[in-house]
Amino acid sequence: QKYRHLWVQCENCYELNYKRLFKSKMNICEQCGYHLKMSSSDRIELLIDPGTWYPMDEDMVSLDPIEFEKPYKDRIDFYQKKTGLTEAVQTGIGQLNGIPIAVGVMDFKFMGGSMGSVVGEKITRLIEYATHQFLPLIIVCASGGARMQEGSLSLLQMTKISSALYDYQSNKKLFYISILTSPTTGGVTASFGMLGDIII
């Protein structure tokens, strides 16, 4: 605990990895080769060409539509402070080897990467932007599924995103890569997680 700023402990073999070199090794344990979880910001840094990342819809925040017993707003505030993110997904435009792309990266550390109305809206807007600009699309999935604190509103995001992807893929014939990371479950798997032209 005292040396957390210096070392990262492997979840598999419990050996220590030097933190400064850990990111350059893509969060892979030196001792056993286990792949540890990565934040959305780290993924963007590894995936996108330096200096080309332009985030979208950063100011969107969830409301409390069903007024949960333990205030949902308090939990959102807690995770915003803990992760430095406003929601469980970062969306934006960047370049990959000089090719302009639309990118969405989910973050499991923000409420288990759960998909609520804001996550659904951000991903839908990203897909619509990619459709209008004729950009290839990459979404990195990391989610526990639909967000229970938003009830049926979170389930509606599945159809909203899927219909936007239908227009993107079937009507416009554009290219979508879905990257499934650990864990990807529930409503994300049942919607855009499994709809990629290529699923990694």
mmCIF file of C-alpha atoms in Angstrom:
data_model
loop_
_atom_site.group_PDB
_atom_site.id
_atom_site.type_symbol
_atom_site.label_atom_id
_atom_site.label_comp_id
_atom_site.label_asym_id
_atom_site.label_seq_id
_atom_site.Cartn_x
_atom_site.Cartn_y
_atom_site.Cartn_z
ATOM 1 C CA GLN A 1 0.000 0.000 0.000
ATOM 2 C CA LYS A 2 2.828 2.354 0.925
ATOM 3 C CA TYR A 3 4.586 1.904 -2.447
ATOM 4 C CA ARG A 4 1.529 1.888 -4.740
ATOM 5 C CA HIS A 5 2.946 4.820 -6.694
ATOM 6 C CA LEU A 6 6.008 2.699 -7.613
ATOM 7 C CA TRP A 7 4.669 -0.822 -8.160
ATOM 8 C CA VAL A 8 1.681 -2.619 -9.704
ATOM 9 C CA GLN A 9 0.802 -6.036 -8.284
ATOM 10 C CA CYS A 10 -0.245 -8.718 -10.773
ATOM 11 C CA GLU A 11 -3.764 -10.105 -10.160
ATOM 12 C CA ASN A 12 -2.629 -13.549 -11.332
ATOM 13 C CA CYS A 13 0.827 -14.307 -9.836
ATOM 14 C CA TYR A 14 0.891 -11.440 -7.251
ATOM 15 C CA GLU A 15 4.402 -10.406 -8.341
ATOM 16 C CA LEU A 16 5.287 -6.713 -8.509
ATOM 17 C CA ASN A 17 5.816 -4.791 -11.760
ATOM 18 C CA TYR A 18 7.619 -1.442 -11.887
ATOM 19 C CA LYS A 19 4.927 1.169 -12.623
ATOM 20 C CA ARG A 20 7.033 3.473 -14.810
ATOM 21 C CA LEU A 21 7.706 0.676 -17.342
ATOM 22 C CA PHE A 22 4.293 -0.976 -16.985
ATOM 23 C CA LYS A 23 2.412 1.215 -19.489
ATOM 24 C CA SER A 24 5.072 0.754 -22.187
ATOM 25 C CA LYS A 25 4.640 -3.031 -21.725
ATOM 26 C CA MET A 26 0.881 -2.593 -22.342
ATOM 27 C CA ASN A 27 -0.070 -3.645 -18.785
ATOM 28 C CA ILE A 28 1.323 -7.160 -19.269
ATOM 29 C CA CYS A 29 2.960 -8.783 -16.223
ATOM 30 C CA GLU A 30 6.699 -9.368 -16.755
ATOM 31 C CA GLN A 31 6.671 -12.528 -14.638
ATOM 32 C CA CYS A 32 3.662 -14.492 -15.917
ATOM 33 C CA GLY A 33 2.437 -12.635 -19.040
ATOM 34 C CA TYR A 34 -0.993 -11.904 -17.524
ATOM 35 C CA HIS A 35 -2.877 -8.962 -19.097
ATOM 36 C CA LEU A 36 -3.993 -6.531 -16.395
ATOM 37 C CA LYS A 37 -6.875 -4.064 -16.828
ATOM 38 C CA MET A 38 -6.181 -0.756 -18.543
ATOM 39 C CA SER A 39 -7.918 2.604 -18.106
ATOM 40 C CA SER A 40 -9.693 4.242 -21.041
ATOM 41 C CA SER A 41 -7.125 7.069 -21.063
ATOM 42 C CA ASP A 42 -4.252 4.552 -21.308
ATOM 43 C CA ARG A 43 -6.012 2.747 -24.169
ATOM 44 C CA ILE A 44 -6.508 6.014 -26.062
ATOM 45 C CA GLU A 45 -2.831 6.861 -25.549
ATOM 46 C CA LEU A 46 -1.775 3.457 -26.961
ATOM 47 C CA LEU A 47 -4.325 3.391 -29.783
ATOM 48 C CA ILE A 48 -4.313 6.942 -31.164
ATOM 49 C CA ASP A 49 -1.424 8.825 -32.819
ATOM 50 C CA PRO A 50 0.044 11.426 -30.397
ATOM 51 C CA GLY A 51 -1.571 14.867 -30.610
ATOM 52 C CA THR A 52 -4.523 13.751 -32.774
ATOM 53 C CA TRP A 53 -7.159 13.006 -30.085
ATOM 54 C CA TYR A 54 -10.218 15.299 -30.064
ATOM 55 C CA PRO A 55 -12.801 14.238 -27.428
ATOM 56 C CA MET A 56 -16.552 14.584 -28.013
ATOM 57 C CA ASP A 57 -19.475 15.246 -25.627
ATOM 58 C CA GLU A 58 -17.308 15.486 -22.493
ATOM 59 C CA ASP A 59 -19.845 17.615 -20.609
ATOM 60 C CA MET A 60 -22.704 15.072 -20.638
ATOM 61 C CA VAL A 61 -23.733 13.868 -17.144
ATOM 62 C CA SER A 62 -26.380 11.350 -15.996
ATOM 63 C CA LEU A 63 -29.565 12.452 -14.220
ATOM 64 C CA ASP A 64 -31.414 10.388 -11.572
ATOM 65 C CA PRO A 65 -34.593 9.348 -13.449
ATOM 66 C CA ILE A 66 -35.920 6.754 -10.971
ATOM 67 C CA GLU A 67 -34.657 8.432 -7.767
ATOM 68 C CA PHE A 68 -32.771 5.448 -6.379
ATOM 69 C CA GLU A 69 -32.764 4.922 -2.570
ATOM 70 C CA LYS A 70 -29.020 5.478 -2.214
ATOM 71 C CA PRO A 71 -28.726 8.721 -4.205
ATOM 72 C CA TYR A 72 -27.498 7.863 -7.692
ATOM 73 C CA LYS A 73 -26.069 11.373 -8.102
ATOM 74 C CA ASP A 74 -23.764 10.778 -5.098
ATOM 75 C CA ARG A 75 -22.425 7.599 -6.700
ATOM 76 C CA ILE A 76 -21.819 9.406 -9.997
ATOM 77 C CA ASP A 77 -19.955 12.178 -8.128
ATOM 78 C CA PHE A 78 -17.866 9.555 -6.282
ATOM 79 C CA TYR A 79 -16.788 7.822 -9.506
ATOM 80 C CA GLN A 80 -16.107 11.133 -11.247
ATOM 81 C CA LYS A 81 -13.688 12.068 -8.458
ATOM 82 C CA LYS A 82 -12.166 8.567 -8.328
ATOM 83 C CA THR A 83 -11.528 8.183 -12.079
ATOM 84 C CA GLY A 84 -11.318 11.775 -13.340
ATOM 85 C CA LEU A 85 -13.928 10.882 -15.991
ATOM 86 C CA THR A 86 -17.453 12.258 -16.406
ATOM 87 C CA GLU A 87 -18.903 8.914 -17.557
ATOM 88 C CA ALA A 88 -18.029 5.275 -18.308
ATOM 89 C CA VAL A 89 -17.047 5.968 -21.926
ATOM 90 C CA GLN A 90 -14.720 8.386 -23.711
ATOM 91 C CA THR A 91 -15.594 9.174 -27.314
ATOM 92 C CA GLY A 92 -13.766 11.223 -29.889
ATOM 93 C CA ILE A 93 -11.925 11.519 -33.174
ATOM 94 C CA GLY A 94 -8.273 10.684 -33.706
ATOM 95 C CA GLN A 95 -5.820 9.166 -36.133
ATOM 96 C CA LEU A 96 -4.486 5.622 -36.243
ATOM 97 C CA ASN A 97 -1.300 5.436 -38.340
ATOM 98 C CA GLY A 98 -2.409 8.673 -40.009
ATOM 99 C CA ILE A 99 -5.927 7.395 -40.819
ATOM 100 C CA PRO A 100 -8.778 9.484 -39.303
ATOM 101 C CA ILE A 101 -11.087 7.317 -37.157
ATOM 102 C CA ALA A 102 -13.970 7.648 -34.690
ATOM 103 C CA VAL A 103 -13.174 5.970 -31.349
ATOM 104 C CA GLY A 104 -15.161 5.040 -28.254
ATOM 105 C CA VAL A 105 -13.359 3.546 -25.244
ATOM 106 C CA MET A 106 -15.277 2.249 -22.225
ATOM 107 C CA ASP A 107 -13.790 2.305 -18.718
ATOM 108 C CA PHE A 108 -14.651 -0.487 -16.264
ATOM 109 C CA LYS A 109 -13.422 1.593 -13.311
ATOM 110 C CA PHE A 110 -16.415 3.942 -13.698
ATOM 111 C CA MET A 111 -19.375 2.038 -12.168
ATOM 112 C CA GLY A 112 -18.258 -1.224 -13.771
ATOM 113 C CA GLY A 113 -18.384 0.360 -17.232
ATOM 114 C CA SER A 114 -22.177 0.122 -17.011
ATOM 115 C CA MET A 115 -24.237 1.513 -19.877
ATOM 116 C CA GLY A 116 -26.671 4.242 -18.847
ATOM 117 C CA SER A 117 -28.410 6.951 -20.858
ATOM 118 C CA VAL A 118 -25.266 9.111 -21.180
ATOM 119 C CA VAL A 119 -23.047 6.208 -22.297
ATOM 120 C CA GLY A 120 -25.707 5.241 -24.843
ATOM 121 C CA GLU A 121 -26.101 8.813 -26.082
ATOM 122 C CA LYS A 122 -22.340 9.402 -26.393
ATOM 123 C CA ILE A 123 -21.839 6.184 -28.372
ATOM 124 C CA THR A 124 -24.874 6.926 -30.585
ATOM 125 C CA ARG A 125 -23.599 10.446 -31.329
ATOM 126 C CA LEU A 126 -20.159 9.020 -32.130
ATOM 127 C CA ILE A 127 -21.680 6.526 -34.588
ATOM 128 C CA GLU A 128 -23.825 9.249 -36.195
ATOM 129 C CA TYR A 129 -20.782 11.535 -36.534
ATOM 130 C CA ALA A 130 -18.777 8.674 -38.099
ATOM 131 C CA THR A 131 -21.699 8.008 -40.472
ATOM 132 C CA HIS A 132 -21.896 11.635 -41.672
ATOM 133 C CA GLN A 133 -18.101 11.997 -41.968
ATOM 134 C CA PHE A 134 -17.606 8.511 -43.534
ATOM 135 C CA LEU A 135 -15.086 7.510 -40.845
ATOM 136 C CA PRO A 136 -14.108 3.989 -39.768
ATOM 137 C CA LEU A 137 -15.290 3.238 -36.211
ATOM 138 C CA ILE A 138 -13.544 1.453 -33.327
ATOM 139 C CA ILE A 139 -15.280 0.820 -29.989
ATOM 140 C CA VAL A 140 -13.328 -0.738 -27.110
ATOM 141 C CA CYS A 141 -15.869 -2.465 -24.856
ATOM 142 C CA ALA A 142 -15.391 -2.972 -21.099
ATOM 143 C CA SER A 143 -18.713 -3.244 -19.319
ATOM 144 C CA GLY A 144 -20.761 -5.067 -16.718
ATOM 145 C CA GLY A 145 -23.892 -4.385 -18.787
ATOM 146 C CA ALA A 146 -26.861 -2.035 -18.467
ATOM 147 C CA ARG A 147 -26.895 0.374 -15.490
ATOM 148 C CA MET A 148 -29.599 -0.744 -13.034
ATOM 149 C CA GLN A 149 -29.869 2.716 -11.406
ATOM 150 C CA GLU A 150 -31.496 4.017 -14.604
ATOM 151 C CA GLY A 151 -33.978 1.157 -15.012
ATOM 152 C CA SER A 152 -35.483 0.657 -18.468
ATOM 153 C CA LEU A 153 -33.775 3.823 -19.780
ATOM 154 C CA SER A 154 -30.470 1.946 -19.777
ATOM 155 C CA LEU A 155 -32.022 -0.974 -21.687
ATOM 156 C CA LEU A 156 -33.326 1.423 -24.353
ATOM 157 C CA GLN A 157 -29.717 2.324 -25.186
ATOM 158 C CA MET A 158 -29.199 -1.152 -26.669
ATOM 159 C CA THR A 159 -31.756 -0.587 -29.439
ATOM 160 C CA LYS A 160 -30.738 3.052 -29.972
ATOM 161 C CA ILE A 161 -27.075 2.143 -30.534
ATOM 162 C CA SER A 162 -27.936 -0.937 -32.626
ATOM 163 C CA SER A 163 -30.191 1.084 -34.951
ATOM 164 C CA ALA A 164 -27.481 3.754 -35.395
ATOM 165 C CA LEU A 165 -25.010 0.959 -36.222
ATOM 166 C CA TYR A 166 -27.472 -0.557 -38.707
ATOM 167 C CA ASP A 167 -27.520 2.715 -40.649
ATOM 168 C CA TYR A 168 -23.713 2.981 -40.373
ATOM 169 C CA GLN A 169 -22.989 -0.593 -41.528
ATOM 170 C CA SER A 170 -25.888 -1.699 -43.732
ATOM 171 C CA ASN A 171 -26.977 1.548 -45.381
ATOM 172 C CA LYS A 172 -23.664 3.421 -45.602
ATOM 173 C CA LYS A 173 -21.453 0.282 -45.845
ATOM 174 C CA LEU A 174 -18.893 1.682 -43.391
ATOM 175 C CA PHE A 175 -16.383 -0.293 -41.318
ATOM 176 C CA TYR A 176 -16.784 -1.003 -37.577
ATOM 177 C CA ILE A 177 -14.288 -2.852 -35.348
ATOM 178 C CA SER A 178 -15.460 -3.987 -31.911
ATOM 179 C CA ILE A 179 -12.710 -4.761 -29.376
ATOM 180 C CA LEU A 180 -13.932 -6.854 -26.429
ATOM 181 C CA THR A 181 -11.831 -6.443 -23.283
ATOM 182 C CA SER A 182 -12.195 -8.106 -19.903
ATOM 183 C CA PRO A 183 -14.980 -7.993 -18.851
ATOM 184 C CA THR A 184 -17.599 -7.361 -21.535
ATOM 185 C CA THR A 185 -21.005 -8.693 -20.491
ATOM 186 C CA GLY A 186 -24.761 -8.048 -20.469
ATOM 187 C CA GLY A 187 -26.359 -5.328 -22.571
ATOM 188 C CA VAL A 188 -23.108 -4.242 -24.212
ATOM 189 C CA THR A 189 -22.422 -7.790 -25.437
ATOM 190 C CA ALA A 190 -26.065 -8.109 -26.531
ATOM 191 C CA SER A 191 -25.873 -4.921 -28.612
ATOM 192 C CA PHE A 192 -22.871 -3.098 -30.116
ATOM 193 C CA GLY A 193 -20.233 -5.451 -28.642
ATOM 194 C CA MET A 194 -21.195 -8.244 -31.046
ATOM 195 C CA LEU A 195 -22.140 -6.155 -34.080
ATOM 196 C CA GLY A 196 -18.648 -5.392 -35.376
ATOM 197 C CA ASP A 197 -17.565 -6.215 -38.925
ATOM 198 C CA ILE A 198 -14.480 -7.490 -37.111
ATOM 199 C CA ILE A 199 -14.682 -8.509 -33.433
ATOM 200 C CA ILE A 200 -11.370 -8.715 -31.576
#
